[in-house]
Short mmCIF file of C-alpha atoms in Angstrom, two decimals:
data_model
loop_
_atom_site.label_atom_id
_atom_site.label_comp_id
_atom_site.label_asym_id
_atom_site.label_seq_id
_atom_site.Cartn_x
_atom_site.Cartn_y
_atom_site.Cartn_z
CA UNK A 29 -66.19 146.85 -64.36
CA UNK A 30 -64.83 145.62 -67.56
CA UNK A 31 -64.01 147.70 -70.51
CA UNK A 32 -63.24 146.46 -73.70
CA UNK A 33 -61.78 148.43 -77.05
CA UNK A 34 -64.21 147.94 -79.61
CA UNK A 35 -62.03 147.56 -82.98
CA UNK A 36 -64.97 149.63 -84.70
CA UNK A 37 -64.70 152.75 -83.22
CA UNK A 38 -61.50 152.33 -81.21
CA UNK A 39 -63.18 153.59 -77.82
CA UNK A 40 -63.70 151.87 -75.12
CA UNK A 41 -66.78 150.13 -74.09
CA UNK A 42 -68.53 148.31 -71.07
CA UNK A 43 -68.59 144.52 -71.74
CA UNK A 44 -71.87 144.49 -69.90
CA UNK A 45 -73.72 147.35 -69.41
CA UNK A 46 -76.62 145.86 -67.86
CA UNK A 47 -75.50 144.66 -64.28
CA UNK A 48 -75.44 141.03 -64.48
CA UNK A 49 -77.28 141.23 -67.64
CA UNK A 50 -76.44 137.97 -69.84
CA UNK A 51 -73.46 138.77 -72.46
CA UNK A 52 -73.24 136.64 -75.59
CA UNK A 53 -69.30 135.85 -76.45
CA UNK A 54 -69.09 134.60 -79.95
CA UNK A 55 -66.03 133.90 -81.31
CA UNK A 56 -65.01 133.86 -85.23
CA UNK A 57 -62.57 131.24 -86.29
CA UNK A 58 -62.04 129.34 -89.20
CA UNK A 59 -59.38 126.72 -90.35
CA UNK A 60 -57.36 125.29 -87.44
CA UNK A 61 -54.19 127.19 -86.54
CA UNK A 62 -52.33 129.12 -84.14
CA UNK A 63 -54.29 132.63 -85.09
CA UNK A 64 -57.50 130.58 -84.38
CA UNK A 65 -56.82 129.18 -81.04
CA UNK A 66 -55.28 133.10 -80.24
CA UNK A 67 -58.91 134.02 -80.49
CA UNK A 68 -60.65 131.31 -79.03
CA UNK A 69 -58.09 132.08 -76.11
CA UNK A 70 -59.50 135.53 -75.97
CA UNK A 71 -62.80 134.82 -75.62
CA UNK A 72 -62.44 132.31 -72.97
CA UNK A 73 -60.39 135.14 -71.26
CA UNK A 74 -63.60 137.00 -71.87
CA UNK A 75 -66.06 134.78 -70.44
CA UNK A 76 -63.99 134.00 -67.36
CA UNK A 77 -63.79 137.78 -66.53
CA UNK A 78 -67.26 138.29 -67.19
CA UNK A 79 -67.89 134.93 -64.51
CA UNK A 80 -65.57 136.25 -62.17
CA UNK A 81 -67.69 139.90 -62.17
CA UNK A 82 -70.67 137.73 -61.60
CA UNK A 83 -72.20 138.81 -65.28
CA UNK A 84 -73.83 135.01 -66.78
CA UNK A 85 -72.09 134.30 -69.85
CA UNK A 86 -73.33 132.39 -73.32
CA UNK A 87 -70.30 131.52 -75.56
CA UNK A 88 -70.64 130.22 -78.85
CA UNK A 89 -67.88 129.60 -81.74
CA UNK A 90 -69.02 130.33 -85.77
CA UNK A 91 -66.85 129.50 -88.82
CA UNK A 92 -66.82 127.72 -91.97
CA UNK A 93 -63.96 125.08 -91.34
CA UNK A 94 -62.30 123.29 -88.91
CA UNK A 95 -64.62 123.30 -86.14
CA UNK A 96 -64.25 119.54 -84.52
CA UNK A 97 -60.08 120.26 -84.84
CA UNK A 98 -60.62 123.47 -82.96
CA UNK A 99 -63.13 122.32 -80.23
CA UNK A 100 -60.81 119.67 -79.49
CA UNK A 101 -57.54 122.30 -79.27
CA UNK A 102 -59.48 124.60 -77.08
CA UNK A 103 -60.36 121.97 -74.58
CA UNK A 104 -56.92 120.72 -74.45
CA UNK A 105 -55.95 124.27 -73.68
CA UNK A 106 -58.46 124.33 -70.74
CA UNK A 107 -61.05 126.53 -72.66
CA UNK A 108 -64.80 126.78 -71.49
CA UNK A 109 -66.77 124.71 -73.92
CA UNK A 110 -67.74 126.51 -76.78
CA UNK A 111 -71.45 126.35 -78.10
CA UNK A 112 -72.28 125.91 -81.94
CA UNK A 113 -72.96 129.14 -84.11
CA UNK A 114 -74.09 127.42 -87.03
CA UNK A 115 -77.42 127.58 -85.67
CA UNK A 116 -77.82 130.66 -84.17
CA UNK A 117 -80.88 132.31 -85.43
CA UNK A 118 -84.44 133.22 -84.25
CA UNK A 119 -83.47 132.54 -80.51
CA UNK A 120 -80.89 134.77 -80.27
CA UNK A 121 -80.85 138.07 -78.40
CA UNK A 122 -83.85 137.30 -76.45
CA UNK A 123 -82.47 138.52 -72.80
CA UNK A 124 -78.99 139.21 -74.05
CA UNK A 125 -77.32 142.83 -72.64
CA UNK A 126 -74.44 142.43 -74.87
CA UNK A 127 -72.84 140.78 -77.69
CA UNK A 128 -68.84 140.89 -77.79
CA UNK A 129 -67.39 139.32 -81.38
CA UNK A 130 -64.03 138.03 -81.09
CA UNK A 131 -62.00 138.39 -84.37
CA UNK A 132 -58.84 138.47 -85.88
CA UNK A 133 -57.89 141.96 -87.28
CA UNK A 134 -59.36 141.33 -90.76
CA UNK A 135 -62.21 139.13 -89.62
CA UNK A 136 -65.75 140.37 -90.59
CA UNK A 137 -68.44 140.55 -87.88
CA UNK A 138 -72.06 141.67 -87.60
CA UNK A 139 -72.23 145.70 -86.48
CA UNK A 140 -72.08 145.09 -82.54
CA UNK A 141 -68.90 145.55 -80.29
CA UNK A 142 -66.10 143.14 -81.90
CA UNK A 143 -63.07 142.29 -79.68
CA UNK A 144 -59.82 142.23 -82.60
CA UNK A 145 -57.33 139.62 -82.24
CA UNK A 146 -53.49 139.77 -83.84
CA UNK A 147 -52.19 137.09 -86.20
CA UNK A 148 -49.81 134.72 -84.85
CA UNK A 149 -46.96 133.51 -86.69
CA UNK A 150 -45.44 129.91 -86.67
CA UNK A 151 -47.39 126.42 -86.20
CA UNK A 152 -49.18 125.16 -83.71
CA UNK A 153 -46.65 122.24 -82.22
CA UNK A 154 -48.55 118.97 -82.14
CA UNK A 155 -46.92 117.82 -78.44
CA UNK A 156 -48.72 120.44 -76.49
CA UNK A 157 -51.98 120.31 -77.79
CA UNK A 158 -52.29 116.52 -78.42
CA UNK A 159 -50.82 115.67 -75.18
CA UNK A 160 -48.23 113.94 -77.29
CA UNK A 161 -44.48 112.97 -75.88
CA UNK A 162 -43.50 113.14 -72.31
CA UNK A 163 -42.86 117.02 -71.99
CA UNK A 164 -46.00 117.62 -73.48
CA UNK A 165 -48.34 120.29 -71.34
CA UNK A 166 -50.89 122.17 -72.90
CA UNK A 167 -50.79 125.22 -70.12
CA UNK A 168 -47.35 126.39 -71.78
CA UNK A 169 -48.63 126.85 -74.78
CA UNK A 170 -51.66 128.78 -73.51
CA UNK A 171 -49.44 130.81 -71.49
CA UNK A 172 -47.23 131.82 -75.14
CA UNK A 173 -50.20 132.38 -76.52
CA UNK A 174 -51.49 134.65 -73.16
CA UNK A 175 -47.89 136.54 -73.16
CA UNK A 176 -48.17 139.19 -75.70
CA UNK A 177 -51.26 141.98 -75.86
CA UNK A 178 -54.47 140.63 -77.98
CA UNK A 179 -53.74 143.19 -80.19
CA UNK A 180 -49.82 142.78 -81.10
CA UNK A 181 -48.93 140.03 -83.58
CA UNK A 182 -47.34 136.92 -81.86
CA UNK A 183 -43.99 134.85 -82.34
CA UNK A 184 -45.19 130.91 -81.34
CA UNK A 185 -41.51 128.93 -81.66
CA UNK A 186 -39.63 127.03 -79.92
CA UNK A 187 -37.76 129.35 -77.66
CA UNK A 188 -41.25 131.05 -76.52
CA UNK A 189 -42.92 127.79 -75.47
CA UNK A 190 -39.36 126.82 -74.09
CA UNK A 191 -39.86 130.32 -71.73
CA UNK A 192 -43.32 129.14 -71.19
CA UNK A 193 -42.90 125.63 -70.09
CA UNK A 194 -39.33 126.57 -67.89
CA UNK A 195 -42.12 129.18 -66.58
CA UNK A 196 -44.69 127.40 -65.50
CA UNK A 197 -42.38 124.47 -63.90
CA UNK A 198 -41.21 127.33 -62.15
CA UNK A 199 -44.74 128.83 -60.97
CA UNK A 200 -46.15 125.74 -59.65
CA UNK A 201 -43.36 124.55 -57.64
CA UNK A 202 -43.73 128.05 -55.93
CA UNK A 203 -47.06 127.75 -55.59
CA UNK A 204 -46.58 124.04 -53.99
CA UNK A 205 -44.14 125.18 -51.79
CA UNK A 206 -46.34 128.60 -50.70
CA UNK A 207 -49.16 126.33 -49.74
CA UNK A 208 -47.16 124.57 -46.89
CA UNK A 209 -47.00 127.74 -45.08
CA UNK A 210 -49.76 129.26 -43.20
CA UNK A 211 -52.78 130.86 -45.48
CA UNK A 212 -53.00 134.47 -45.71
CA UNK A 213 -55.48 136.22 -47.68
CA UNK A 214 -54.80 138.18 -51.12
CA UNK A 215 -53.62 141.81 -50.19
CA UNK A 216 -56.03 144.92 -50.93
CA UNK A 217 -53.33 145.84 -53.23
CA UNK A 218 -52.48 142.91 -55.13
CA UNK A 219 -56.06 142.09 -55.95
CA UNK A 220 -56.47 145.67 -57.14
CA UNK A 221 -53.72 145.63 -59.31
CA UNK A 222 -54.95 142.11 -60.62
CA UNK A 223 -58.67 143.55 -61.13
CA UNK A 224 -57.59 146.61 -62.83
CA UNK A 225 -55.26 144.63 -65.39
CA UNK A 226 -58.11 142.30 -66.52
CA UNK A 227 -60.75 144.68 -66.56
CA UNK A 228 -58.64 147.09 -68.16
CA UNK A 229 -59.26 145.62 -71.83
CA UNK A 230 -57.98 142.04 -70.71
CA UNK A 231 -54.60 143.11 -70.07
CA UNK A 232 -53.36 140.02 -69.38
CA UNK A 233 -49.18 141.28 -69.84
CA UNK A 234 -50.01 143.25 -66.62
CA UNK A 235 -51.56 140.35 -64.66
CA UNK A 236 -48.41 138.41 -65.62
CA UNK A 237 -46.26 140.85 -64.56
CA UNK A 238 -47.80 141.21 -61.14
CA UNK A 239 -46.86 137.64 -60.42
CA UNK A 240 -43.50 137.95 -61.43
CA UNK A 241 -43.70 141.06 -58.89
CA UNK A 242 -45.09 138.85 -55.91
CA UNK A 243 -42.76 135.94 -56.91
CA UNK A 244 -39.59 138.11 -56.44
CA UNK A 245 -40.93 139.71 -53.29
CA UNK A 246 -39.02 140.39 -50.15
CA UNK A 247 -40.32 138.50 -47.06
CA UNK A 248 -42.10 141.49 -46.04
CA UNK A 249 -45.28 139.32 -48.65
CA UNK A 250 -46.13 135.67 -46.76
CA UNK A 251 -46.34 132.63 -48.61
CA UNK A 252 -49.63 132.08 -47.74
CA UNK A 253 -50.34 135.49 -49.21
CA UNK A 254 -48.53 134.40 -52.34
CA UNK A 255 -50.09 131.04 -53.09
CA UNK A 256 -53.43 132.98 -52.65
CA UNK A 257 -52.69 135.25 -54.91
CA UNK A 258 -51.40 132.86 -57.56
CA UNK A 259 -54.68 130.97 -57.29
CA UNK A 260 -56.94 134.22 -57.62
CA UNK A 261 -54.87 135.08 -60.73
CA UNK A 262 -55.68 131.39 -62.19
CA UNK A 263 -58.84 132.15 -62.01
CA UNK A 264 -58.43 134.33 -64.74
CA UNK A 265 -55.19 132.94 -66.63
CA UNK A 266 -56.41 129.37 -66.31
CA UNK A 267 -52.97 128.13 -66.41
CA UNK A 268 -53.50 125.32 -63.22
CA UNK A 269 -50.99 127.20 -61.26
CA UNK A 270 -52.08 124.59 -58.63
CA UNK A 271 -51.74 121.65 -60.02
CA UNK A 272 -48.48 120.50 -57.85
CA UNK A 273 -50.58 120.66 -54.34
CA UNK A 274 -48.76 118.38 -52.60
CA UNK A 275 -46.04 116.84 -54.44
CA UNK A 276 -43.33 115.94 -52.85
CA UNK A 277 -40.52 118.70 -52.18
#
Protein backbone atom coordinates (compact mmCIF):
# COMPACT_ATOMS: atom_id res chain seq x y z
CA UNK A 1 0.00 0.00 0.00
CA UNK A 2 1.46 3.30 -0.78
CA UNK A 3 2.22 5.97 1.66
CA UNK A 4 3.10 9.26 0.85
CA UNK A 5 4.51 12.33 3.26
CA UNK A 6 2.14 14.98 2.96
CA UNK A 7 4.38 18.32 3.08
CA UNK A 8 1.37 19.85 5.20
CA UNK A 9 1.47 18.01 8.13
CA UNK A 10 4.65 16.01 7.63
CA UNK A 11 2.87 12.52 8.40
CA UNK A 12 2.39 10.05 6.35
CA UNK A 13 -0.62 9.29 4.37
CA UNK A 14 -2.32 6.55 2.12
CA UNK A 15 -2.18 7.65 -1.57
CA UNK A 16 -5.48 5.90 -1.96
CA UNK A 17 -7.47 5.11 0.73
CA UNK A 18 -10.32 3.80 -1.06
CA UNK A 19 -9.20 0.37 -2.62
CA UNK A 20 -8.96 0.99 -6.20
CA UNK A 21 -10.76 4.14 -5.71
CA UNK A 22 -9.73 6.69 -8.65
CA UNK A 23 -6.75 9.13 -7.41
CA UNK A 24 -6.38 12.48 -9.15
CA UNK A 25 -2.40 13.35 -9.64
CA UNK A 26 -2.07 16.96 -10.46
CA UNK A 27 1.03 18.34 -10.86
CA UNK A 28 2.11 22.21 -10.39
CA UNK A 29 4.69 23.52 -12.74
CA UNK A 30 5.36 26.63 -14.26
CA UNK A 31 8.15 28.02 -16.60
CA UNK A 32 10.20 25.26 -18.27
CA UNK A 33 13.26 24.08 -16.35
CA UNK A 34 14.99 21.43 -14.62
CA UNK A 35 12.87 22.01 -11.12
CA UNK A 36 9.76 21.60 -13.39
CA UNK A 37 10.45 18.44 -15.14
CA UNK A 38 11.80 17.15 -11.27
CA UNK A 39 8.13 17.37 -10.50
CA UNK A 40 6.50 16.27 -13.44
CA UNK A 41 8.97 13.23 -12.90
CA UNK A 42 7.39 12.72 -9.55
CA UNK A 43 4.13 12.52 -10.46
CA UNK A 44 4.57 10.17 -13.24
CA UNK A 45 6.46 8.10 -10.54
CA UNK A 46 3.18 8.56 -8.77
CA UNK A 47 0.80 7.44 -11.26
CA UNK A 48 2.86 4.44 -12.30
CA UNK A 49 2.87 3.16 -8.64
CA UNK A 50 -0.62 3.83 -8.21
CA UNK A 51 -1.12 1.57 -11.89
CA UNK A 52 1.10 -0.95 -10.75
CA UNK A 53 -1.19 -1.34 -7.22
CA UNK A 54 -4.07 -1.58 -9.59
CA UNK A 55 -5.60 1.97 -8.15
CA UNK A 56 -7.03 3.94 -11.82
CA UNK A 57 -5.21 7.03 -12.08
CA UNK A 58 -6.30 10.72 -13.63
CA UNK A 59 -3.20 12.99 -14.09
CA UNK A 60 -3.43 16.42 -15.01
CA UNK A 61 -0.60 19.30 -15.16
CA UNK A 62 -1.72 23.24 -14.01
CA UNK A 63 0.54 26.33 -14.38
CA UNK A 64 0.70 29.66 -15.77
CA UNK A 65 3.67 29.28 -18.33
CA UNK A 66 5.39 27.04 -20.32
CA UNK A 67 3.03 24.35 -20.74
CA UNK A 68 3.56 23.17 -24.64
CA UNK A 69 7.69 23.31 -23.69
CA UNK A 70 6.97 21.09 -20.75
CA UNK A 71 4.48 18.56 -22.33
CA UNK A 72 6.92 18.09 -24.94
CA UNK A 73 10.05 17.49 -22.21
CA UNK A 74 7.97 15.09 -20.27
CA UNK A 75 7.18 12.94 -23.22
CA UNK A 76 10.68 12.88 -24.30
CA UNK A 77 11.46 11.68 -20.83
CA UNK A 78 8.91 8.81 -21.23
CA UNK A 79 6.24 10.51 -18.94
CA UNK A 80 2.46 9.39 -19.01
CA UNK A 81 0.64 12.08 -20.87
CA UNK A 82 -0.38 14.74 -18.79
CA UNK A 83 -4.05 16.14 -18.97
CA UNK A 84 -4.81 20.02 -19.00
CA UNK A 85 -5.61 21.82 -15.57
CA UNK A 86 -6.62 24.94 -16.98
CA UNK A 87 -9.97 23.64 -17.14
CA UNK A 88 -10.54 21.79 -14.29
CA UNK A 89 -13.66 22.91 -12.64
CA UNK A 90 -17.28 21.71 -12.05
CA UNK A 91 -16.33 18.05 -13.11
CA UNK A 92 -13.86 17.50 -10.81
CA UNK A 93 -14.01 15.26 -7.75
CA UNK A 94 -17.00 13.47 -8.88
CA UNK A 95 -15.73 9.68 -8.04
CA UNK A 96 -12.27 10.77 -7.04
CA UNK A 97 -10.80 8.92 -3.54
CA UNK A 98 -7.88 11.11 -3.54
CA UNK A 99 -6.16 14.08 -4.77
CA UNK A 100 -2.16 14.09 -4.47
CA UNK A 101 -0.59 17.80 -5.53
CA UNK A 102 2.82 17.60 -6.69
CA UNK A 103 4.88 20.78 -5.85
CA UNK A 104 8.06 22.20 -5.45
CA UNK A 105 8.86 23.17 -1.78
CA UNK A 106 7.46 26.72 -2.06
CA UNK A 107 4.71 25.90 -4.51
CA UNK A 108 1.13 26.79 -3.34
CA UNK A 109 -1.61 24.14 -3.60
CA UNK A 110 -5.28 23.80 -2.69
CA UNK A 111 -5.66 22.22 1.17
CA UNK A 112 -5.54 18.38 0.11
CA UNK A 113 -2.42 16.03 0.45
CA UNK A 114 0.52 17.85 -1.62
CA UNK A 115 3.56 15.68 -2.58
CA UNK A 116 6.84 18.52 -2.15
CA UNK A 117 9.46 18.42 -4.66
CA UNK A 118 13.31 19.91 -4.15
CA UNK A 119 14.77 22.54 -6.47
CA UNK A 120 17.24 21.44 -8.87
CA UNK A 121 20.18 23.34 -9.71
CA UNK A 122 21.87 23.71 -13.22
CA UNK A 123 20.08 23.69 -16.83
CA UNK A 124 18.33 21.41 -18.46
CA UNK A 125 20.97 20.21 -21.41
CA UNK A 126 19.23 20.55 -24.75
CA UNK A 127 20.86 16.98 -26.25
CA UNK A 128 18.91 14.78 -23.96
CA UNK A 129 15.67 16.15 -24.09
CA UNK A 130 15.56 17.22 -27.79
CA UNK A 131 17.03 14.07 -28.94
CA UNK A 132 19.73 16.32 -30.29
CA UNK A 133 23.49 14.95 -31.25
CA UNK A 134 24.42 11.37 -31.45
CA UNK A 135 24.86 10.59 -27.60
CA UNK A 136 21.71 12.06 -26.98
CA UNK A 137 19.22 9.67 -24.69
CA UNK A 138 16.61 11.05 -22.76
CA UNK A 139 16.51 7.94 -20.06
CA UNK A 140 19.92 9.38 -18.55
CA UNK A 141 18.66 12.32 -17.80
CA UNK A 142 15.53 10.90 -16.17
CA UNK A 143 17.61 8.62 -14.30
CA UNK A 144 19.82 12.08 -12.76
CA UNK A 145 16.85 13.44 -12.18
CA UNK A 146 15.40 9.87 -10.38
CA UNK A 147 18.90 9.57 -8.34
CA UNK A 148 18.53 11.80 -5.43
CA UNK A 149 15.31 11.69 -2.78
CA UNK A 150 12.20 14.02 -4.03
CA UNK A 151 12.84 15.90 -1.19
CA UNK A 152 16.79 16.77 -1.31
CA UNK A 153 17.84 19.54 -3.71
CA UNK A 154 19.56 18.16 -6.92
CA UNK A 155 23.01 18.81 -8.75
CA UNK A 156 21.99 18.30 -12.84
CA UNK A 157 25.77 18.77 -14.60
CA UNK A 158 27.71 17.23 -16.59
CA UNK A 159 29.44 14.68 -14.47
CA UNK A 160 25.86 13.42 -13.09
CA UNK A 161 24.33 12.79 -16.52
CA UNK A 162 27.91 11.46 -17.47
CA UNK A 163 27.20 8.72 -14.30
CA UNK A 164 23.80 8.39 -15.70
CA UNK A 165 24.37 7.69 -19.29
CA UNK A 166 27.86 5.33 -18.45
CA UNK A 167 24.93 3.78 -16.14
CA UNK A 168 22.43 2.97 -18.16
CA UNK A 169 24.86 1.68 -21.14
CA UNK A 170 25.86 -0.42 -18.46
CA UNK A 171 22.24 -1.69 -17.27
CA UNK A 172 20.97 -2.61 -20.56
CA UNK A 173 23.78 -4.53 -21.85
CA UNK A 174 23.22 -6.63 -18.59
CA UNK A 175 19.91 -6.87 -19.09
CA UNK A 176 20.54 -8.03 -22.93
CA UNK A 177 22.89 -10.40 -21.95
CA UNK A 178 20.51 -11.84 -18.78
CA UNK A 179 17.80 -12.46 -21.27
CA UNK A 180 19.83 -15.13 -23.26
CA UNK A 181 19.82 -17.30 -20.33
CA UNK A 182 16.96 -19.29 -19.16
CA UNK A 183 13.90 -17.15 -17.45
CA UNK A 184 13.51 -17.34 -13.85
CA UNK A 185 10.97 -15.54 -12.00
CA UNK A 186 11.61 -12.36 -9.62
CA UNK A 187 12.59 -13.73 -6.07
CA UNK A 188 10.05 -13.31 -3.02
CA UNK A 189 12.73 -11.19 -1.71
CA UNK A 190 13.74 -8.98 -4.36
CA UNK A 191 10.22 -8.00 -5.24
CA UNK A 192 9.66 -7.23 -1.56
CA UNK A 193 12.44 -5.12 -1.23
CA UNK A 194 11.40 -3.38 -4.61
CA UNK A 195 7.62 -2.97 -3.30
CA UNK A 196 8.57 -1.66 -0.01
CA UNK A 197 11.04 1.06 -1.57
CA UNK A 198 8.32 2.52 -3.89
CA UNK A 199 5.56 2.33 -1.64
CA UNK A 200 7.58 3.59 1.03
CA UNK A 201 7.09 7.42 -0.02
CA UNK A 202 8.53 6.71 -3.65
CA UNK A 203 11.83 5.88 -2.50
CA UNK A 204 13.21 5.53 -5.59
CA UNK A 205 17.33 5.76 -4.09
CA UNK A 206 16.36 2.34 -2.55
CA UNK A 207 14.93 0.76 -5.73
CA UNK A 208 18.18 1.88 -7.40
CA UNK A 209 20.20 0.50 -5.00
CA UNK A 210 18.59 -2.90 -5.11
CA UNK A 211 19.70 -3.23 -8.69
CA UNK A 212 23.05 -2.32 -8.11
CA UNK A 213 22.66 -5.21 -5.34
CA UNK A 214 21.34 -7.88 -7.95
CA UNK A 215 23.82 -6.60 -10.60
CA UNK A 216 26.87 -7.37 -8.36
CA UNK A 217 25.41 -10.66 -7.21
CA UNK A 218 27.24 -13.90 -6.81
CA UNK A 219 25.99 -16.72 -9.10
CA UNK A 220 24.05 -18.05 -6.35
CA UNK A 221 21.02 -15.14 -8.34
CA UNK A 222 20.33 -16.57 -12.22
CA UNK A 223 20.29 -14.38 -15.03
CA UNK A 224 17.02 -15.11 -15.83
CA UNK A 225 16.16 -14.03 -12.30
CA UNK A 226 18.07 -10.84 -12.94
CA UNK A 227 16.68 -9.67 -16.26
CA UNK A 228 13.24 -10.27 -14.54
CA UNK A 229 13.91 -8.30 -11.99
CA UNK A 230 15.35 -5.42 -13.99
CA UNK A 231 12.17 -5.39 -16.05
CA UNK A 232 9.76 -5.41 -12.89
CA UNK A 233 11.82 -2.45 -11.57
CA UNK A 234 11.21 -0.56 -15.10
CA UNK A 235 8.02 -0.77 -14.51
CA UNK A 236 8.36 1.68 -12.02
CA UNK A 237 11.69 3.66 -13.02
CA UNK A 238 10.64 3.78 -16.66
CA UNK A 239 14.14 3.96 -17.72
CA UNK A 240 13.70 1.13 -20.90
CA UNK A 241 16.09 -1.09 -19.15
CA UNK A 242 15.09 -3.37 -22.09
CA UNK A 243 15.59 -1.66 -24.84
CA UNK A 244 18.88 -3.75 -26.07
CA UNK A 245 16.72 -7.21 -26.43
CA UNK A 246 18.62 -8.71 -28.81
CA UNK A 247 21.44 -6.75 -30.00
CA UNK A 248 24.17 -8.29 -30.95
CA UNK A 249 26.83 -9.33 -28.15
Amino acid sequence: MLRIIDARTGEAVVATPVRRGLTRVEAHASGYGAGSLRILLVADLLVRALELGGTPVWSLLTGERDQAELRAGATALGMHPFEGGRDLGAGAGVGEAQVLHVVGEDGGAPDEVRVAVAPVEGAVPSGPVTGAGSDADPAALRLALLSRPRTEPLRLDAVALGEARDTLVRWRRAVADWARRPSRPVPDHLRGRLRTAWEDDLDVPEVLRVLRWVEDAGPELPDGARFETYAYADRLLGLELTRDLGAPA
